[in-house]
CSV table of C-alpha atoms in Angstrom, one decimal:
chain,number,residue,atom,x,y,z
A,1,UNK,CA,-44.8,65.6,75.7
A,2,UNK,CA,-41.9,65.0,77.8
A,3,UNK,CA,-43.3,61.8,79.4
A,4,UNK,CA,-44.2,60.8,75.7
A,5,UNK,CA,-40.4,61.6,74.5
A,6,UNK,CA,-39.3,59.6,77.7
A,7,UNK,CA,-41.7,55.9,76.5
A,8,UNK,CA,-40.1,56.3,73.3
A,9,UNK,CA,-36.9,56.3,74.7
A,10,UNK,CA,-37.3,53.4,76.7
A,11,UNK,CA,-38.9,50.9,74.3
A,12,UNK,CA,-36.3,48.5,72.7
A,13,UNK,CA,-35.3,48.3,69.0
A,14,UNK,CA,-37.6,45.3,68.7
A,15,UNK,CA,-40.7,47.5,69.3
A,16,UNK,CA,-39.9,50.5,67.4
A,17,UNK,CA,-39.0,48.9,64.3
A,18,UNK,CA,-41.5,46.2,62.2
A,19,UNK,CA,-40.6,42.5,61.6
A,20,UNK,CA,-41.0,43.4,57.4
A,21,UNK,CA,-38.1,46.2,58.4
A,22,UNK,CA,-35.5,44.0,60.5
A,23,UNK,CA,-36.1,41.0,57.6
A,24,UNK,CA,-35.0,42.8,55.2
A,25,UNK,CA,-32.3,44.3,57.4
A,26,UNK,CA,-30.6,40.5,58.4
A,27,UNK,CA,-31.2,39.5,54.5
A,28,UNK,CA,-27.9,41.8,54.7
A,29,UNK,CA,-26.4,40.2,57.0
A,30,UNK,CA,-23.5,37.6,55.9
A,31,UNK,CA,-25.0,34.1,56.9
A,32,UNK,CA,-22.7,32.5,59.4
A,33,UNK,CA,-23.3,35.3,61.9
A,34,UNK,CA,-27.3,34.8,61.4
A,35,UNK,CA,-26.9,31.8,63.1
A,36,UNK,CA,-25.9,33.5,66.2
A,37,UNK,CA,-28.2,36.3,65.8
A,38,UNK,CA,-31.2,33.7,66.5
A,39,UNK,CA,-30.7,34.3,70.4
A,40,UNK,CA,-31.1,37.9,70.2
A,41,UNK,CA,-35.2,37.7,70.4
A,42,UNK,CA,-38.2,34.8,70.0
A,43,UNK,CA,-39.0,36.9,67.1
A,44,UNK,CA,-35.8,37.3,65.6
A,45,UNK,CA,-35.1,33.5,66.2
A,46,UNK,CA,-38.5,33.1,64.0
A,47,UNK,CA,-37.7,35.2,61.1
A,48,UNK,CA,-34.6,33.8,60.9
A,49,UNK,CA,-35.5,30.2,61.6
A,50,UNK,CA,-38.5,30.5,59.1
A,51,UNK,CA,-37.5,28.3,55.9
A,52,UNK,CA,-38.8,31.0,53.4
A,53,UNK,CA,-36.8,33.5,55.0
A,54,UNK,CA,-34.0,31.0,54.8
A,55,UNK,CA,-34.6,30.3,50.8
A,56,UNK,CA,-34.8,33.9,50.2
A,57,UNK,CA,-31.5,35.1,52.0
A,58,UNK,CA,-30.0,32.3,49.9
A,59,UNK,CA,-30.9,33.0,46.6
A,60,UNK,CA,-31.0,37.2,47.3
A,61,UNK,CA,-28.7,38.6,49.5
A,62,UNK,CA,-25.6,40.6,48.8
A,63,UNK,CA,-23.5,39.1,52.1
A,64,UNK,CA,-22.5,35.9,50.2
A,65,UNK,CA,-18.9,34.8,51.4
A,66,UNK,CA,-16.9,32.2,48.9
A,67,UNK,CA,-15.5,29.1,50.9
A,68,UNK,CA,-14.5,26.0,51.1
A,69,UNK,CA,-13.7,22.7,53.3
A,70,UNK,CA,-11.6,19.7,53.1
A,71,UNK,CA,-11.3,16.5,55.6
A,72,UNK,CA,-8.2,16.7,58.0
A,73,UNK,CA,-6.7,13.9,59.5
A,74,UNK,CA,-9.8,11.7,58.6
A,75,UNK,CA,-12.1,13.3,61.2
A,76,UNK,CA,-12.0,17.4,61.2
A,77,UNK,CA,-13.5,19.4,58.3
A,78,UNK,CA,-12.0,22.4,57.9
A,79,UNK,CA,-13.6,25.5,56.6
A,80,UNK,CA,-11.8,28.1,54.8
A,81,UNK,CA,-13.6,31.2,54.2
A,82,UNK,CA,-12.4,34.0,51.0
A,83,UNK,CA,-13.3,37.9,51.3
A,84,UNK,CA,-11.6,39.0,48.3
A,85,UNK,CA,-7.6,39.8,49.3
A,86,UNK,CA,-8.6,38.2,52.8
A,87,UNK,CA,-9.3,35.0,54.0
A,88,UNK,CA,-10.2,33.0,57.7
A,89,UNK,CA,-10.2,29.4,58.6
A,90,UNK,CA,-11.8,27.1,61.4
A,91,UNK,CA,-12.4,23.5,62.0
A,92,UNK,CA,-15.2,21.6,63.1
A,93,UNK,CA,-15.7,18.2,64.1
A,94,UNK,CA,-18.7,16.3,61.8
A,95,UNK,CA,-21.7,14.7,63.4
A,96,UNK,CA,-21.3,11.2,64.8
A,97,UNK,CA,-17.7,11.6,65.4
A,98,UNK,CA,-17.9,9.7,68.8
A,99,UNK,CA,-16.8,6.1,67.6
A,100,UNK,CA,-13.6,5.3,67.6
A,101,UNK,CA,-11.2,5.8,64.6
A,102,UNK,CA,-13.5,7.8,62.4
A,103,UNK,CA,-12.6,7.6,59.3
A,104,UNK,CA,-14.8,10.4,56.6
A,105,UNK,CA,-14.8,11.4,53.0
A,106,UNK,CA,-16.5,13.9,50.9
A,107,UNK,CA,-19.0,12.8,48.8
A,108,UNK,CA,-20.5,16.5,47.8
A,109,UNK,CA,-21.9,19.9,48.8
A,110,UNK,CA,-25.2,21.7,47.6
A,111,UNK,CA,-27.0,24.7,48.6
A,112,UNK,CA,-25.5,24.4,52.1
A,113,UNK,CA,-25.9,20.8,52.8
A,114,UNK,CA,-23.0,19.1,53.0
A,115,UNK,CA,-22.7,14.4,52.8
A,116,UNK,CA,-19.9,13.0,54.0
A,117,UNK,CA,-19.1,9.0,53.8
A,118,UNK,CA,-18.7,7.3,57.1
A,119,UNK,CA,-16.6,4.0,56.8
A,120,UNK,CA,-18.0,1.6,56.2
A,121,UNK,CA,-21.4,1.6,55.2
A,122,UNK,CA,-23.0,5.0,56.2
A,123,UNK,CA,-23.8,8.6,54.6
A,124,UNK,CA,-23.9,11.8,57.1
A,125,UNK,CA,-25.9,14.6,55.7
A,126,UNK,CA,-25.1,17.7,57.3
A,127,UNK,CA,-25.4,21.5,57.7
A,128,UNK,CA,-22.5,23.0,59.6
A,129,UNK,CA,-24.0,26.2,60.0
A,130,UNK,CA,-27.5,25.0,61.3
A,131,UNK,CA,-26.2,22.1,63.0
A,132,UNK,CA,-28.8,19.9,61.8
A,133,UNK,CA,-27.4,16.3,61.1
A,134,UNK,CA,-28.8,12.8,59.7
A,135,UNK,CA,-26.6,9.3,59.4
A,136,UNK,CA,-28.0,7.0,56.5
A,137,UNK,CA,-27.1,3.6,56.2
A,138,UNK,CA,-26.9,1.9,52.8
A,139,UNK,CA,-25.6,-1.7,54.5
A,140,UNK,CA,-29.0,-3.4,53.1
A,141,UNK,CA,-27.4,-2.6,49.2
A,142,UNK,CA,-24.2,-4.4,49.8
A,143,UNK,CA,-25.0,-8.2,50.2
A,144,UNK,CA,-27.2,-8.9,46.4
A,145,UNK,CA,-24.9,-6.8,44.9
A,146,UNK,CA,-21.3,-7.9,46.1
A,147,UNK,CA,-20.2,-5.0,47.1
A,148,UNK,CA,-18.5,-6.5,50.3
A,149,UNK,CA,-15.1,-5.0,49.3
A,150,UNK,CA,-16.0,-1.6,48.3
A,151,UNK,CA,-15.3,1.6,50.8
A,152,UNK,CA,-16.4,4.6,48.8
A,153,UNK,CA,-19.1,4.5,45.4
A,154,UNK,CA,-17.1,4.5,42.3
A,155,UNK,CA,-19.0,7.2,41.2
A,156,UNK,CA,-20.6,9.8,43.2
A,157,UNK,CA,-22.5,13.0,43.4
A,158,UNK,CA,-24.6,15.2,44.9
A,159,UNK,CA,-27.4,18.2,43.7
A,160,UNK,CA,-31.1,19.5,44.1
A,161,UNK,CA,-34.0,18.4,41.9
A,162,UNK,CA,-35.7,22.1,42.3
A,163,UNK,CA,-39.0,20.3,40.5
A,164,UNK,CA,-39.4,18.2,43.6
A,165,UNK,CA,-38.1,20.3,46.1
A,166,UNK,CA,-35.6,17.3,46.4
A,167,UNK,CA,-31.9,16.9,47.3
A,168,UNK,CA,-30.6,13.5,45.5
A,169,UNK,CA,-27.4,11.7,46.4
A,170,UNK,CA,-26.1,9.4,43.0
A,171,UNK,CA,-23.8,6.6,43.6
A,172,UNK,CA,-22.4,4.1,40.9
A,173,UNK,CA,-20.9,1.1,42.7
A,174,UNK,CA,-18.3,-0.8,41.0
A,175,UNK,CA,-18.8,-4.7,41.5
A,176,UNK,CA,-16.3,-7.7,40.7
A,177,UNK,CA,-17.4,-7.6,37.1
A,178,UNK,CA,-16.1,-4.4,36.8
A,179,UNK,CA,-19.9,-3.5,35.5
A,180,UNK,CA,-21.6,-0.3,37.2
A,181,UNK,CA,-24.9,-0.3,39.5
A,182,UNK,CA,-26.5,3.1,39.5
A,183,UNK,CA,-28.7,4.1,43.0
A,184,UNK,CA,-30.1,7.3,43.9
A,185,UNK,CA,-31.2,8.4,47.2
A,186,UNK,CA,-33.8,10.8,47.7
A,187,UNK,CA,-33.3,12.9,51.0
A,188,UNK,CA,-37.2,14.2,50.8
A,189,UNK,CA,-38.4,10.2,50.9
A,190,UNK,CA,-35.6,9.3,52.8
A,191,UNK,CA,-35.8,6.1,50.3
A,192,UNK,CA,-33.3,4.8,47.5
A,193,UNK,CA,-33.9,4.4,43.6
A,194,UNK,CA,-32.5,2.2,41.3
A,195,UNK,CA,-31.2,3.8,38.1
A,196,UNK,CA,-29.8,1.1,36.4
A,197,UNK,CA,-32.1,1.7,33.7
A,198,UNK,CA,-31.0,5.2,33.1
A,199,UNK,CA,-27.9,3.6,31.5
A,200,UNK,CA,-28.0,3.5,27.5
A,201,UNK,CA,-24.5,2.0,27.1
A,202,UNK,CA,-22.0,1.1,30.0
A,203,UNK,CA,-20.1,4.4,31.9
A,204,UNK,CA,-16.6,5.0,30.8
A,205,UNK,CA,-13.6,5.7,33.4
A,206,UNK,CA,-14.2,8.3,35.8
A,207,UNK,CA,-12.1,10.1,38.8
A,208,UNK,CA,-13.7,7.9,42.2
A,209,UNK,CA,-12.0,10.8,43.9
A,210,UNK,CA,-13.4,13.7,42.1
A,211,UNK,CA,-17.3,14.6,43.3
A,212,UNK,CA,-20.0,15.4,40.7
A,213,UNK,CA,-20.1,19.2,40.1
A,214,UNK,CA,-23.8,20.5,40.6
A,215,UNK,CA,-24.8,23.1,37.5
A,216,UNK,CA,-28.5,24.3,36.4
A,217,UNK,CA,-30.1,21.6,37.7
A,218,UNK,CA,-27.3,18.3,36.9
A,219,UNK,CA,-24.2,16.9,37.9
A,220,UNK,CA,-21.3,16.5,35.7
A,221,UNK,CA,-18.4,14.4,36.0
A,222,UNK,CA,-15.1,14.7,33.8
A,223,UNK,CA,-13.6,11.4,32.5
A,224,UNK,CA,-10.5,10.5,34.3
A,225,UNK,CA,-8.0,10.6,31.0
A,226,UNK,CA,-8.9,12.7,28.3
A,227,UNK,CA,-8.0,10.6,25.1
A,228,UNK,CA,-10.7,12.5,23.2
A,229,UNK,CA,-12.2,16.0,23.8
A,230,UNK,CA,-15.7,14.3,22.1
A,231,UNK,CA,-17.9,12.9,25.1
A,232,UNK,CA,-15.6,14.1,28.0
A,233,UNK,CA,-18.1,15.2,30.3
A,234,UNK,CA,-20.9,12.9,31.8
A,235,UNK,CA,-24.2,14.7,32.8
A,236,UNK,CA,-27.3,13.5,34.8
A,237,UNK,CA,-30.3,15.6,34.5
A,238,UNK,CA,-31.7,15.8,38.2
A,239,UNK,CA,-35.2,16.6,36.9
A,240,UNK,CA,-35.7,13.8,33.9
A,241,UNK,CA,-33.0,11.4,35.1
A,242,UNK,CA,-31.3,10.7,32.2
A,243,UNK,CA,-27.5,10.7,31.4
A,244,UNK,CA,-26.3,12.2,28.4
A,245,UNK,CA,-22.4,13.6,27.4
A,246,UNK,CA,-21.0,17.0,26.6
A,247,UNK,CA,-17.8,17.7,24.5
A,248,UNK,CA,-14.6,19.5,25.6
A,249,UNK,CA,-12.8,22.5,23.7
A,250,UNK,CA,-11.5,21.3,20.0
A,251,UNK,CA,-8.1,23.1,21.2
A,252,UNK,CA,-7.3,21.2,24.5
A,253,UNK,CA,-4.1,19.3,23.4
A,254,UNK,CA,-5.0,15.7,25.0
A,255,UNK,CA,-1.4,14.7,25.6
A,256,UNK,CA,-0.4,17.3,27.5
A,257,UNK,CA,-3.0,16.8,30.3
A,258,UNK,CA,-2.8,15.8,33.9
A,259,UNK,CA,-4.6,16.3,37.3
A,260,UNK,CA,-8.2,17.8,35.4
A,261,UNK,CA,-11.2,18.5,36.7
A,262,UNK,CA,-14.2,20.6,36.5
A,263,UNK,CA,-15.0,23.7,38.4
A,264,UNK,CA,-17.9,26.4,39.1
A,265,UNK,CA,-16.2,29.8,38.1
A,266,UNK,CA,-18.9,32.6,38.2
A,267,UNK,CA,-21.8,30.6,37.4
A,268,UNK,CA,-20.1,28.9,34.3
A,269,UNK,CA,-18.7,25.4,34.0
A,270,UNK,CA,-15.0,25.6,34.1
A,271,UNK,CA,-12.3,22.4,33.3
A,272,UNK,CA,-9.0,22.9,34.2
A,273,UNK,CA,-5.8,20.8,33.9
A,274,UNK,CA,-2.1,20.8,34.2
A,275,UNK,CA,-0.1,21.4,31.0
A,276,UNK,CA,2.6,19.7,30.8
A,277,UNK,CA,3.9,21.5,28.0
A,278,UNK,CA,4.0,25.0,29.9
A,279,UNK,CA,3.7,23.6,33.6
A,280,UNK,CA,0.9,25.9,33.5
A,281,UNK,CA,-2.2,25.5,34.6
A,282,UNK,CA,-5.0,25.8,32.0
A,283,UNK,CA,-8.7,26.8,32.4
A,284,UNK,CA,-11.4,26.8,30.2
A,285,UNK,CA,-14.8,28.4,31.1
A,286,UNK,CA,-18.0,28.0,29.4
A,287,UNK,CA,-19.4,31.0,28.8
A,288,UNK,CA,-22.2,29.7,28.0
A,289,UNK,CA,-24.2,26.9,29.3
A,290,UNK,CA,-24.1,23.9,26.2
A,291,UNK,CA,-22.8,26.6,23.9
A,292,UNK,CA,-19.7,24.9,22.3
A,293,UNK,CA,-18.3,27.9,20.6
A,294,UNK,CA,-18.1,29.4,24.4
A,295,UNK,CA,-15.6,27.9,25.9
A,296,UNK,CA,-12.6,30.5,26.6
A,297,UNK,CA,-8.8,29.5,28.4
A,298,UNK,CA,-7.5,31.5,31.0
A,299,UNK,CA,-3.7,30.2,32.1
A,300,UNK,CA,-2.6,30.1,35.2
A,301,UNK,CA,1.5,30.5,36.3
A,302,UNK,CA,0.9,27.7,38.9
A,303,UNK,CA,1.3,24.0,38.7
A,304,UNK,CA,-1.7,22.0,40.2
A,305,UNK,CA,-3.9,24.6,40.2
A,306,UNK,CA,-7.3,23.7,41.6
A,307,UNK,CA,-10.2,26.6,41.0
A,308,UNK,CA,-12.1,27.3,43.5
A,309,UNK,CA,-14.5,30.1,43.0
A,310,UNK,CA,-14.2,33.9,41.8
A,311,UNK,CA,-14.3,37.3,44.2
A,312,UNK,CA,-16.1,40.1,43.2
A,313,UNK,CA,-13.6,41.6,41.2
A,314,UNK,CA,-13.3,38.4,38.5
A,315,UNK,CA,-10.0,37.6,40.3
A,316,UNK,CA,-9.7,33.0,40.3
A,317,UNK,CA,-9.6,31.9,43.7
A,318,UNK,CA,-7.9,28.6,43.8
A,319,UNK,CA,-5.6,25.7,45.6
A,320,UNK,CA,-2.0,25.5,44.2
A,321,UNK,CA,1.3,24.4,44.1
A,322,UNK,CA,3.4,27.4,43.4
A,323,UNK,CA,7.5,27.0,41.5
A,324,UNK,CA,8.8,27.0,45.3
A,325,UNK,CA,6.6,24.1,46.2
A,326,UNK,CA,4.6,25.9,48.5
A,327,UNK,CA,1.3,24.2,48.3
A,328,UNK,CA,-1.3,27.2,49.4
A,329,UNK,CA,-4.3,29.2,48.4
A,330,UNK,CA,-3.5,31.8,45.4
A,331,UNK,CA,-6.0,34.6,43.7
A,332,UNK,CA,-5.0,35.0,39.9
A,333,UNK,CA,-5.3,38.7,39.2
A,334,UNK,CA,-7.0,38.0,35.2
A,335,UNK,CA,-6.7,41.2,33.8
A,336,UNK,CA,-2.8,42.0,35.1
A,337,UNK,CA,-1.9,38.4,35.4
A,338,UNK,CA,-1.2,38.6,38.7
A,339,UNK,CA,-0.5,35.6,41.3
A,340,UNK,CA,-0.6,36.2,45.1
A,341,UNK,CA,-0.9,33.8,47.4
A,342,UNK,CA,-2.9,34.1,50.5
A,343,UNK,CA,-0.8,33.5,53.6
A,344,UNK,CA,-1.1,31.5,57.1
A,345,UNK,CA,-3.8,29.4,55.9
A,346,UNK,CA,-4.2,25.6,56.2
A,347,UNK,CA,-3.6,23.9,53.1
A,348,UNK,CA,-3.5,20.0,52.2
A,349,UNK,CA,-1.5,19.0,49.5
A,350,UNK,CA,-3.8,18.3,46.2
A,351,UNK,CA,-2.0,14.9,45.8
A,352,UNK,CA,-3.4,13.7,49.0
A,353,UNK,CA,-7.1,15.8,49.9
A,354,UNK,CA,-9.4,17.2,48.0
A,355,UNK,CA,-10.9,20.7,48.5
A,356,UNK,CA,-14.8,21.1,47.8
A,357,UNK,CA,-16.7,24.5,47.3
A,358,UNK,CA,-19.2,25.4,49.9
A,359,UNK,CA,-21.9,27.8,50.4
A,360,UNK,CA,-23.3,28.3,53.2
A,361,UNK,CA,-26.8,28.3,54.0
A,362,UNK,CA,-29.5,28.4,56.9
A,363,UNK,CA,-31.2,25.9,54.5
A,364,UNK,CA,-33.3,22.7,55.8
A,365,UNK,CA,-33.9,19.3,54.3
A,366,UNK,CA,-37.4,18.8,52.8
A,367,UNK,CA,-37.9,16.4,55.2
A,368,UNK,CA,-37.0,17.9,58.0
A,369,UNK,CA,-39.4,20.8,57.3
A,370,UNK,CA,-42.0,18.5,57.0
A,371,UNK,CA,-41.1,16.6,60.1
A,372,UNK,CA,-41.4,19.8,61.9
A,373,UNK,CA,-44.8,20.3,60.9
A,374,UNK,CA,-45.8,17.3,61.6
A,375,UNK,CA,-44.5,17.8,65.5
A,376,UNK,CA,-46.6,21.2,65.3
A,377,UNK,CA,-49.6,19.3,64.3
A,378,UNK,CA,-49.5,16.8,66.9
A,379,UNK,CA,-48.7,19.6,69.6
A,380,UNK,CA,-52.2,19.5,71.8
A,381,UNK,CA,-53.1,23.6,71.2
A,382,UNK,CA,-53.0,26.2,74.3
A,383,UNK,CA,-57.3,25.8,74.6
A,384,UNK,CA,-56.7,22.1,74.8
């Protein structure tokens, strides 16, 4: 008995308890520390390497942390993470940051995956948190298409066809003619798509500097001045690729708009603005996805308030400029209207940098996954 008691003792955690057991104990665990977890054990590095595992922590767990990242100095990306009343930062420097003068932008962020533009004539598709990293060149668009001029897509977003398992990168170049060209890239194919005929009627003005927002399976874009609340939002259906438009609130008073945008509050479309009438800043949320009669305005005491995200308690996270001119990160107490501001954190000025939501994510590419496997196959087996 004793020299049973004594085994037990000295077998590690990794033999006492099952592999179904310590899943579901790191689907707990906030994802930016699973990462580091991988070099506890071949068979943790497994479960937590294993893409199914990665889908499901994604979608499932409880751990999710709110964050986002901007572009400092043209070549860092700096990550700022929210917890609620607390909040950390770090930087990182992006893939294929070894040329000199690197020069980056942010094109978009989905599930995890972040594309950056590299000047002058390359996309980097990258996961932070996995490390994992591609560089696409789209040189061979520029020459039929006189685009010789152009740094950045006029138009530009980024989301995840769920029907094909499929990330998709949309960019509307802006030639001489002032007439748009619509491409798509597919990350699965690793191949490019003209949309051109997607187009009904020609695009209107849109903000170059504002990136798609990604919402139930399309991206949206919010035209750059909002004369009219009829037709203010452009959408692209990821899965039928089609375009079709989508109306602001009745109420929004047009002349008294500045710096707008759209925003992912809760899992609701959000457009926000600065009212120049009450040097507020004014949010309305959609409720309701397409459901009109939804929409509902939340004000904000904070000029240039950019929304972020929401903690757990409803609170709006967001990027602001407060009545001092401090330019900082503020949570908007909604039910005591409430405005705090979160202190010692990096912060660039919304006239100069914008911030995009992130989520991490342990997350591959298609293609990657399928590369992989391919590499497995071709491995020559241990009987061999």
């Amino acid at each position: 008995m004793e020299k049973k008691e004594k085994n037990d003792k000295s077998k590690s955690i990794l033999e006492i308890l099952p592999p179904e057991l310590i899943q579901r104990i790191l689907l707990r665990v906030p994802v930016r520390h699973l990462a580091r977890l991988r070099c506890v054990s071949k068979l943790w590095c497994s479960l937590i390497s294993d893409p199914n595992f990665a889908e499901f922590h994604f979608h499932h767990s409880s751990a999710s942390t709110n964050s986002c990242f901007f572009i400092k100095y043209s070549s860092m990306v700096h990550f700022v993470y929210f917890d609620d009343n607390d909040a950390s930062q770090k930087e990182m420097c992006p893939p294929f940051n070894n040329e000199p003068l690197p020069n980056f932008a942010v094109l978009g962020s989905c599930r995890g995956i972040i594309v950056l533009h590299r000047h002058p004539h390359f996309f980097v598709v990258w996961n932070p948190l996995t490390g994992f990293s591609k560089r696409i060149s789209y040189s061979h668009l520029l020459p039929s298409r006189k685009y010789h001029g152009i740094r950045l897509p006029s138009l530009h977003g980024f989301g995840y066809d769920a029907s094909q398992d499929d990330y998709l990168l949309l960019v509307a170049w802006n030639h001489w003619e002032r007439q748009y060209n619509l491409d798509c890239l597919s990350l699965r194919t690793n191949s490019w798509i003209n949309l051109d005929a997607a187009l009904s009627k020609p695009l209107g003005v849109f903000d170059r500097f504002s990136c798609g927002l990604f919402l139930n399976g399309a991206i949206h874009w919010l035209s750059f001045a909002l004369t009219t609340y009829k037709d203010a939002i452009l959408i692209f259906d990821m899965k039928e690729r089609t375009f079709s438009m989508m109306s602001a609130p009745e109420q929004l008073v047009m002349i008294s708009c500045n710096f707008s945008g759209l925003a992912l509050l809760g899992g609701c479309l959000a457009l926000y603005y600065q009212n120049l009438h009450s040097c507020n800043t004014d949010i309305w949320v959609m409720k309701e996805y397409k459901v009109h009669s939804s929409w509902n305005l939340y004000q904000i005491p904070c000029k240039d308030f950019q929304p972020l995200c929401l903690s757990s308690n409803g609170d709006i996270i967001g990027r602001g400029c407060s009545w001092y001119d401090k330019v900082g990160y503020f949570i908007y107490n909604v039910r005591e209207d409430l405005l705090n501001r979160f202190e010692n954190l990096c912060c660039p000025n919304p006239n100069r940098a914008t911030v995009t939501v992130y989520t991490e994510s342990l997350l591959p590419l298609p293609s990657d996954v399928e590369d992989k496997k391919k590499e497995e196959g071709n491995r020559p087996s241990e009987s061999e």
